[in-house]
mmCIF file of C-alpha atoms in Angstrom:
data_model
loop_
_atom_site.group_PDB
_atom_site.id
_atom_site.type_symbol
_atom_site.label_atom_id
_atom_site.label_comp_id
_atom_site.label_asym_id
_atom_site.label_seq_id
_atom_site.Cartn_x
_atom_site.Cartn_y
_atom_site.Cartn_z
ATOM 1 C CA MET A 1 -8.458 -8.719 6.387
ATOM 2 C CA ASN A 2 -9.264 -8.705 2.759
ATOM 3 C CA ILE A 3 -5.984 -8.227 0.980
ATOM 4 C CA GLN A 4 -5.710 -7.066 -3.002
ATOM 5 C CA MET A 5 -3.288 -4.256 -4.079
ATOM 6 C CA ILE A 6 -0.159 -4.847 -2.539
ATOM 7 C CA GLY A 7 2.592 -1.238 -1.709
ATOM 8 C CA VAL A 8 6.065 -2.206 -2.337
ATOM 9 C CA ILE A 9 8.502 0.729 -1.543
ATOM 10 C CA GLY A 10 12.369 0.456 -3.146
ATOM 11 C CA ALA A 11 12.326 -0.713 -6.624
ATOM 12 C CA GLY A 12 15.803 -1.945 -5.898
ATOM 13 C CA GLN A 13 16.880 -6.472 -5.828
ATOM 14 C CA MET A 14 14.045 -6.844 -2.726
ATOM 15 C CA GLY A 15 11.974 -4.583 -4.138
ATOM 16 C CA ASN A 16 11.106 -5.993 -7.723
ATOM 17 C CA GLY A 17 11.674 -9.493 -6.200
ATOM 18 C CA ILE A 18 8.563 -8.533 -3.662
ATOM 19 C CA ALA A 19 6.288 -7.068 -6.563
ATOM 20 C CA HIS A 20 7.525 -10.327 -8.689
ATOM 21 C CA VAL A 21 5.935 -12.715 -6.197
ATOM 22 C CA MET A 22 3.194 -10.533 -5.289
ATOM 23 C CA ALA A 23 1.816 -10.288 -8.473
ATOM 24 C CA LEU A 24 2.711 -14.002 -9.378
ATOM 25 C CA ALA A 25 0.110 -15.304 -6.922
ATOM 26 C CA GLY A 26 -2.619 -12.903 -8.454
ATOM 27 C CA TYR A 27 -2.014 -9.429 -6.173
ATOM 28 C CA ASP A 28 -1.863 -5.570 -7.294
ATOM 29 C CA VAL A 29 0.855 -4.072 -7.489
ATOM 30 C CA LEU A 30 2.272 -0.467 -6.879
ATOM 31 C CA MET A 31 5.460 -0.195 -6.483
ATOM 32 C CA VAL A 32 7.231 3.052 -5.745
ATOM 33 C CA ASP A 33 10.749 4.377 -5.986
ATOM 34 C CA ILE A 34 11.867 8.028 -6.138
ATOM 35 C CA ASN A 35 14.142 7.382 -9.714
ATOM 36 C CA GLN A 36 12.582 5.954 -12.670
ATOM 37 C CA GLU A 37 14.887 5.155 -13.902
ATOM 38 C CA ALA A 38 14.935 2.394 -11.303
ATOM 39 C CA LEU A 39 11.607 1.621 -11.640
ATOM 40 C CA ASP A 40 12.347 0.929 -15.198
ATOM 41 C CA LYS A 41 15.134 -1.219 -14.633
ATOM 42 C CA ALA A 42 12.951 -2.894 -12.312
ATOM 43 C CA LEU A 43 10.026 -3.960 -14.736
ATOM 44 C CA ILE A 44 12.925 -5.299 -17.317
ATOM 45 C CA ILE A 45 14.388 -7.774 -14.427
ATOM 46 C CA ILE A 46 11.352 -8.672 -13.316
ATOM 47 C CA GLU A 47 9.804 -9.645 -17.262
ATOM 48 C CA LYS A 48 13.807 -11.486 -17.232
ATOM 49 C CA ASN A 49 13.141 -13.588 -14.277
ATOM 50 C CA LEU A 50 9.793 -14.551 -15.611
ATOM 51 C CA VAL A 51 10.768 -15.637 -18.644
ATOM 52 C CA ARG A 52 12.962 -17.476 -16.839
ATOM 53 C CA GLN A 53 10.487 -19.271 -14.875
ATOM 54 C CA VAL A 54 9.116 -19.947 -18.176
ATOM 55 C CA SER A 55 11.762 -21.423 -19.864
ATOM 56 C CA ARG A 56 12.000 -23.965 -17.182
ATOM 57 C CA GLY A 57 8.083 -24.349 -17.352
ATOM 58 C CA LYS A 58 7.450 -23.237 -13.567
ATOM 59 C CA ILE A 59 4.710 -21.107 -15.294
ATOM 60 C CA THR A 60 3.034 -20.527 -18.885
ATOM 61 C CA GLU A 61 3.383 -17.955 -20.791
ATOM 62 C CA ILE A 62 -0.148 -16.608 -20.266
ATOM 63 C CA GLU A 63 0.914 -16.418 -16.656
ATOM 64 C CA MET A 64 3.890 -14.419 -17.328
ATOM 65 C CA LYS A 65 1.680 -11.964 -19.282
ATOM 66 C CA GLU A 66 -0.905 -11.729 -16.581
ATOM 67 C CA THR A 67 1.816 -11.352 -13.949
ATOM 68 C CA LEU A 68 3.076 -7.864 -15.714
ATOM 69 C CA SER A 69 0.004 -6.625 -16.535
ATOM 70 C CA ARG A 70 -0.507 -6.284 -12.483
ATOM 71 C CA ILE A 71 2.733 -4.478 -12.024
ATOM 72 C CA ASN A 72 2.243 -1.130 -11.829
ATOM 73 C CA THR A 73 4.553 2.249 -10.793
ATOM 74 C CA THR A 74 4.853 5.196 -9.886
ATOM 75 C CA LEU A 75 7.161 8.490 -8.352
ATOM 76 C CA GLN A 76 4.814 9.914 -6.346
ATOM 77 C CA LEU A 77 4.524 7.982 -2.741
ATOM 78 C CA PRO A 78 0.997 9.468 -1.040
ATOM 79 C CA GLU A 79 -0.106 6.828 -3.899
ATOM 80 C CA ILE A 80 0.727 4.036 -2.346
ATOM 81 C CA GLY A 81 -1.593 4.868 0.843
ATOM 82 C CA GLN A 82 -4.774 3.482 -1.145
ATOM 83 C CA THR A 83 -3.381 0.008 -0.849
ATOM 84 C CA ASP A 84 -3.917 -2.798 1.741
ATOM 85 C CA LEU A 85 -0.508 -3.803 2.484
ATOM 86 C CA VAL A 86 2.315 -1.711 2.035
ATOM 87 C CA ILE A 87 5.685 -3.549 1.860
ATOM 88 C CA GLU A 88 8.793 -1.119 2.592
ATOM 89 C CA ALA A 89 12.369 -2.078 0.616
ATOM 90 C CA ALA A 90 14.471 0.617 0.932
ATOM 91 C CA THR A 91 18.145 0.914 1.813
ATOM 92 C CA GLU A 92 18.631 -1.391 5.598
ATOM 93 C CA ARG A 93 19.244 2.450 7.212
ATOM 94 C CA GLU A 94 17.024 2.821 10.017
ATOM 95 C CA SER A 95 16.749 6.947 9.449
ATOM 96 C CA VAL A 96 15.956 6.244 5.606
ATOM 97 C CA LYS A 97 12.754 3.939 6.638
ATOM 98 C CA GLN A 98 11.529 6.646 9.624
ATOM 99 C CA ALA A 99 11.911 9.123 7.090
ATOM 100 C CA ILE A 100 9.589 7.147 4.394
ATOM 101 C CA PHE A 101 6.515 6.081 7.047
ATOM 102 C CA GLU A 102 6.909 9.800 8.274
ATOM 103 C CA ASP A 103 5.853 10.989 4.976
ATOM 104 C CA LEU A 104 3.458 7.824 4.299
ATOM 105 C CA VAL A 105 2.049 8.026 7.155
ATOM 106 C CA PRO A 106 -0.693 10.727 6.366
ATOM 107 C CA HIS A 107 -1.999 8.796 3.254
ATOM 108 C CA LEU A 108 -3.010 5.404 4.874
ATOM 109 C CA LYS A 109 -6.049 3.960 4.742
ATOM 110 C CA PRO A 110 -7.346 3.484 8.213
ATOM 111 C CA ASP A 111 -6.779 -0.223 8.007
ATOM 112 C CA THR A 112 -4.157 -0.464 6.358
ATOM 113 C CA ILE A 113 -1.274 -3.046 6.816
ATOM 114 C CA LEU A 114 2.823 -0.948 7.389
ATOM 115 C CA THR A 115 4.986 -3.528 6.973
ATOM 116 C CA SER A 116 9.548 -3.499 6.868
ATOM 117 C CA ASN A 117 11.028 -5.941 4.825
ATOM 118 C CA THR A 118 13.802 -4.888 6.800
ATOM 119 C CA SER A 119 16.504 -7.739 7.403
ATOM 120 C CA SER A 120 17.703 -6.384 11.029
ATOM 121 C CA ILE A 121 16.446 -3.577 12.938
ATOM 122 C CA SER A 122 14.156 -3.062 15.727
ATOM 123 C CA ILE A 123 10.004 -3.585 14.161
ATOM 124 C CA THR A 124 8.792 -1.960 17.605
ATOM 125 C CA ARG A 125 11.358 0.876 17.250
ATOM 126 C CA LEU A 126 9.907 1.301 13.132
ATOM 127 C CA GLY A 127 5.881 0.780 14.222
ATOM 128 C CA SER A 128 6.125 3.294 17.469
ATOM 129 C CA ARG A 129 6.702 6.161 14.443
ATOM 130 C CA THR A 130 4.171 5.156 12.808
ATOM 131 C CA ASP A 131 0.282 5.952 13.821
ATOM 132 C CA ARG A 132 -0.617 2.037 13.903
ATOM 133 C CA PRO A 133 1.905 0.124 15.718
ATOM 134 C CA GLU A 134 -0.887 -2.758 16.125
ATOM 135 C CA LYS A 135 -0.717 -2.727 12.523
ATOM 136 C CA PHE A 136 3.102 -2.622 11.578
ATOM 137 C CA MET A 137 4.852 -5.960 11.533
ATOM 138 C CA GLY A 138 7.914 -7.107 9.922
ATOM 139 C CA PHE A 139 8.084 -9.002 6.482
ATOM 140 C CA HIS A 140 11.306 -10.313 5.870
ATOM 141 C CA PHE A 141 12.035 -12.062 2.283
ATOM 142 C CA MET A 142 15.112 -13.972 1.673
ATOM 143 C CA ASN A 143 17.080 -12.839 -1.536
ATOM 144 C CA PRO A 144 16.235 -13.600 -4.799
ATOM 145 C CA VAL A 145 13.042 -13.269 -3.235
ATOM 146 C CA PRO A 146 11.487 -15.548 -6.631
ATOM 147 C CA VAL A 147 13.674 -18.310 -5.539
ATOM 148 C CA MET A 148 13.507 -18.490 -1.509
ATOM 149 C CA GLN A 149 11.274 -20.340 0.374
ATOM 150 C CA LEU A 150 11.552 -18.595 3.617
ATOM 151 C CA VAL A 151 9.811 -14.950 4.723
ATOM 152 C CA GLU A 152 10.218 -13.857 8.030
ATOM 153 C CA LEU A 153 7.199 -12.401 10.254
ATOM 154 C CA ILE A 154 8.179 -10.451 13.147
ATOM 155 C CA ARG A 155 5.741 -9.059 15.335
ATOM 156 C CA GLY A 156 6.508 -5.825 17.468
ATOM 157 C CA ILE A 157 5.771 -5.346 20.753
ATOM 158 C CA ALA A 158 2.245 -4.082 19.856
ATOM 159 C CA THR A 159 1.078 -5.912 16.921
ATOM 160 C CA GLU A 160 -2.428 -7.357 17.032
ATOM 161 C CA ASP A 161 -2.792 -11.100 16.262
ATOM 162 C CA VAL A 162 -5.216 -9.776 13.185
ATOM 163 C CA THR A 163 -2.192 -8.280 11.423
ATOM 164 C CA PHE A 164 -0.148 -11.431 11.704
ATOM 165 C CA LYS A 165 -2.719 -13.494 10.103
ATOM 166 C CA ALA A 166 -3.259 -11.235 7.564
ATOM 167 C CA CYS A 167 0.291 -11.321 6.683
ATOM 168 C CA LYS A 168 0.550 -15.089 7.136
ATOM 169 C CA SER A 169 -2.046 -15.999 4.663
ATOM 170 C CA VAL A 170 -0.458 -13.827 2.430
ATOM 171 C CA VAL A 171 2.546 -15.464 2.117
ATOM 172 C CA ASP A 172 1.106 -19.051 2.340
ATOM 173 C CA LYS A 173 -1.159 -17.447 -1.160
ATOM 174 C CA LEU A 174 2.510 -16.978 -2.358
ATOM 175 C CA GLY A 175 3.387 -20.367 -1.419
ATOM 176 C CA LYS A 176 6.097 -19.862 0.595
ATOM 177 C CA THR A 177 6.891 -20.866 3.691
ATOM 178 C CA ALA A 178 6.775 -18.187 7.461
ATOM 179 C CA ALA A 179 9.163 -18.461 9.943
ATOM 180 C CA SER A 180 7.568 -16.342 13.050
ATOM 181 C CA ALA A 181 10.579 -14.308 14.522
ATOM 182 C CA GLU A 182 10.938 -12.705 18.087
ATOM 183 C CA ASP A 183 11.433 -8.770 17.667
ATOM 184 C CA PHE A 184 15.572 -9.231 18.255
ATOM 185 C CA PRO A 185 18.608 -7.729 16.220
ATOM 186 C CA ALA A 186 18.560 -9.564 12.908
ATOM 187 C CA PHE A 187 15.516 -11.515 14.066
ATOM 188 C CA ILE A 188 16.810 -15.744 12.888
ATOM 189 C CA VAL A 189 18.574 -16.441 9.453
ATOM 190 C CA ASN A 190 20.995 -13.066 9.731
ATOM 191 C CA ARG A 191 21.253 -13.227 13.774
ATOM 192 C CA ILE A 192 23.507 -16.723 12.338
ATOM 193 C CA LEU A 193 23.958 -16.097 9.175
ATOM 194 C CA MET A 194 25.857 -12.316 9.224
ATOM 195 C CA PRO A 195 28.782 -13.582 12.279
ATOM 196 C CA MET A 196 29.734 -17.075 10.261
ATOM 197 C CA ILE A 197 29.925 -14.478 7.100
ATOM 198 C CA ASN A 198 32.058 -11.381 9.338
ATOM 199 C CA GLU A 199 34.138 -14.798 11.248
ATOM 200 C CA ALA A 200 34.830 -15.717 7.601
ATOM 201 C CA VAL A 201 36.297 -12.000 7.027
ATOM 202 C CA TYR A 202 37.734 -12.040 9.814
ATOM 203 C CA THR A 203 39.902 -15.436 8.359
ATOM 204 C CA LEU A 204 40.522 -13.412 5.851
ATOM 205 C CA TYR A 205 42.281 -10.545 7.586
ATOM 206 C CA GLU A 206 44.224 -12.262 10.125
ATOM 207 C CA GLY A 207 45.607 -14.616 7.219
ATOM 208 C CA VAL A 208 44.494 -18.060 7.886
ATOM 209 C CA GLY A 209 43.019 -18.348 4.593
ATOM 210 C CA SER A 210 42.536 -16.892 1.301
ATOM 211 C CA VAL A 211 39.203 -15.878 -0.504
ATOM 212 C CA LYS A 212 39.567 -18.947 -2.677
ATOM 213 C CA SER A 213 40.555 -20.991 0.172
ATOM 214 C CA ILE A 214 37.611 -19.966 2.096
ATOM 215 C CA ASP A 215 35.106 -20.423 0.179
ATOM 216 C CA GLN A 216 36.134 -23.704 -1.267
ATOM 217 C CA SER A 217 36.624 -24.469 2.638
ATOM 218 C CA MET A 218 32.980 -24.102 3.036
ATOM 219 C CA ARG A 219 31.737 -24.714 -0.085
ATOM 220 C CA LEU A 220 33.487 -28.635 0.227
ATOM 221 C CA GLY A 221 34.044 -28.674 3.807
ATOM 222 C CA ALA A 222 30.190 -27.346 4.943
ATOM 223 C CA ASN A 223 28.531 -28.314 1.988
ATOM 224 C CA HIS A 224 27.142 -24.903 1.266
ATOM 225 C CA PRO A 225 26.140 -23.744 -2.031
ATOM 226 C CA MET A 226 28.355 -21.146 -1.766
ATOM 227 C CA GLY A 227 30.839 -19.627 0.102
ATOM 228 C CA PRO A 228 30.723 -16.917 3.097
ATOM 229 C CA LEU A 229 32.953 -14.249 1.314
ATOM 230 C CA GLU A 230 30.986 -14.725 -2.255
ATOM 231 C CA LEU A 231 27.664 -14.992 -0.293
ATOM 232 C CA ALA A 232 28.234 -11.619 1.303
ATOM 233 C CA ASP A 233 29.281 -10.165 -1.649
ATOM 234 C CA PHE A 234 25.397 -11.033 -3.597
ATOM 235 C CA ILE A 235 24.212 -10.114 -0.807
ATOM 236 C CA GLY A 236 26.119 -6.559 -0.672
ATOM 237 C CA LEU A 237 28.853 -5.722 2.134
ATOM 238 C CA ASP A 238 27.388 -2.730 3.291
ATOM 239 C CA THR A 239 24.131 -4.495 4.238
ATOM 240 C CA CYS A 240 26.554 -6.637 6.111
ATOM 241 C CA LEU A 241 28.009 -4.552 7.897
ATOM 242 C CA ALA A 242 24.720 -2.576 8.849
ATOM 243 C CA ILE A 243 23.745 -5.700 9.941
ATOM 244 C CA MET A 244 26.392 -6.585 12.355
ATOM 245 C CA ASN A 245 26.430 -3.101 13.248
ATOM 246 C CA VAL A 246 22.451 -3.571 14.223
ATOM 247 C CA LEU A 247 23.726 -6.757 15.899
ATOM 248 C CA HIS A 248 26.952 -5.010 18.126
ATOM 249 C CA ASP A 249 24.608 -2.064 19.129
ATOM 250 C CA GLY A 250 21.936 -3.779 19.912
ATOM 251 C CA LEU A 251 23.225 -7.044 21.608
ATOM 252 C CA ALA A 252 26.697 -5.159 23.182
ATOM 253 C CA ASP A 253 28.042 -8.043 22.748
ATOM 254 C CA THR A 254 32.043 -8.096 21.268
ATOM 255 C CA LYS A 255 31.734 -11.202 19.513
ATOM 256 C CA TYR A 256 29.326 -9.266 17.251
ATOM 257 C CA ARG A 257 31.887 -6.457 16.171
ATOM 258 C CA PRO A 258 32.408 -6.272 12.368
ATOM 259 C CA CYS A 259 35.633 -6.689 11.603
ATOM 260 C CA PRO A 260 37.754 -4.210 10.547
ATOM 261 C CA LEU A 261 38.159 -5.875 6.779
ATOM 262 C CA LEU A 262 34.460 -5.758 6.108
ATOM 263 C CA THR A 263 34.633 -1.796 7.264
ATOM 264 C CA LYS A 264 37.283 -0.716 4.380
ATOM 265 C CA TYR A 265 36.090 -2.365 2.025
ATOM 266 C CA VAL A 266 32.836 -0.830 2.389
ATOM 267 C CA GLU A 267 34.469 2.566 2.593
ATOM 268 C CA ALA A 268 36.338 1.837 -0.397
ATOM 269 C CA GLY A 269 33.054 1.182 -1.998
ATOM 270 C CA TRP A 270 33.682 -2.378 -3.161
ATOM 271 C CA LEU A 271 30.149 -3.169 -2.032
ATOM 272 C CA GLY A 272 30.163 -6.981 -4.051
ATOM 273 C CA ARG A 273 28.482 -7.424 -7.206
ATOM 274 C CA LYS A 274 26.181 -4.724 -7.397
ATOM 275 C CA THR A 275 29.232 -2.827 -7.763
ATOM 276 C CA GLU A 276 30.993 -5.185 -9.895
ATOM 277 C CA ARG A 277 34.083 -5.772 -6.986
ATOM 278 C CA GLY A 278 34.305 -6.892 -3.663
ATOM 279 C CA PHE A 279 35.543 -9.872 -2.280
ATOM 280 C CA TYR A 280 35.955 -10.768 -5.665
ATOM 281 C CA ASP A 281 35.848 -8.907 -9.334
ATOM 282 C CA TYR A 282 33.382 -9.234 -11.892
ATOM 283 C CA ARG A 283 35.033 -7.251 -14.031
ATOM 284 C CA SER A 284 36.696 -10.244 -15.291
ATOM 285 C CA ASN A 285 35.046 -13.608 -15.798
ATOM 286 C CA PRO A 286 35.438 -15.817 -14.426
ATOM 287 C CA PRO A 287 35.192 -13.663 -10.905
ATOM 288 C CA VAL A 288 38.795 -13.170 -9.413
ATOM 289 C CA PRO A 289 39.275 -12.898 -5.482
ATOM 290 C CA THR A 290 41.189 -9.359 -4.527
ATOM 291 C CA ARG A 291 42.620 -10.307 -2.007
#
């Protein structure tokens, strides 16, 4: 399949990163969001990240300008239907994603591949709500997209080989590595990562260690680049909780029960870096633990 134009649904942290790497690889990108402010902010972030790549000698000024020229934005979801590959990167709530696909499907070209950047939700179930489960799959980037080298490709039960191969070719063109994952809750990376983060929150909840000592222990004792609580703040505590709920509901195993303290932080609106408070308070420099 000849993929030339990419549609990206959602201009948030993941969406703008996906638009960035796709345009840099030579694809024309159309990014949609329901909020013009979000689209404007996304373009500013993309340019800022491209400038950083230029300063580090990873790309040239000309490549940066060409990349920015390939990205267009719209508030009209139907316009995305004329692209060759759609990557949905909306919030990690199944009802939201299903509503988007329901609105988009009537406007899709017959051969458009439809994918989701979901980090945990069933690809088979999402695909079954569209008119093209054979052309539907998971296209899960890691955060931050321009930096991380892995992309999880997840087939639903109906996904055809030609769809997988087309998406794999896109990943190859990006210069990233594709990991093929089966369609089980949270796939590979988050199936392993999120229970570790959840256990770190339990360790805090039970008073085994403080925020500082837990993160310091994993950085220096396990050689992790970020502590698990710092990483949770970076990902977003609402996203962490959503994935743990998918694991708990989908696998019916108590070891995936979300820590009550994680739930409390989300209920408080302390979601991490994006709200300036989570396990750390980012309103001060350097950030200080909130517990």
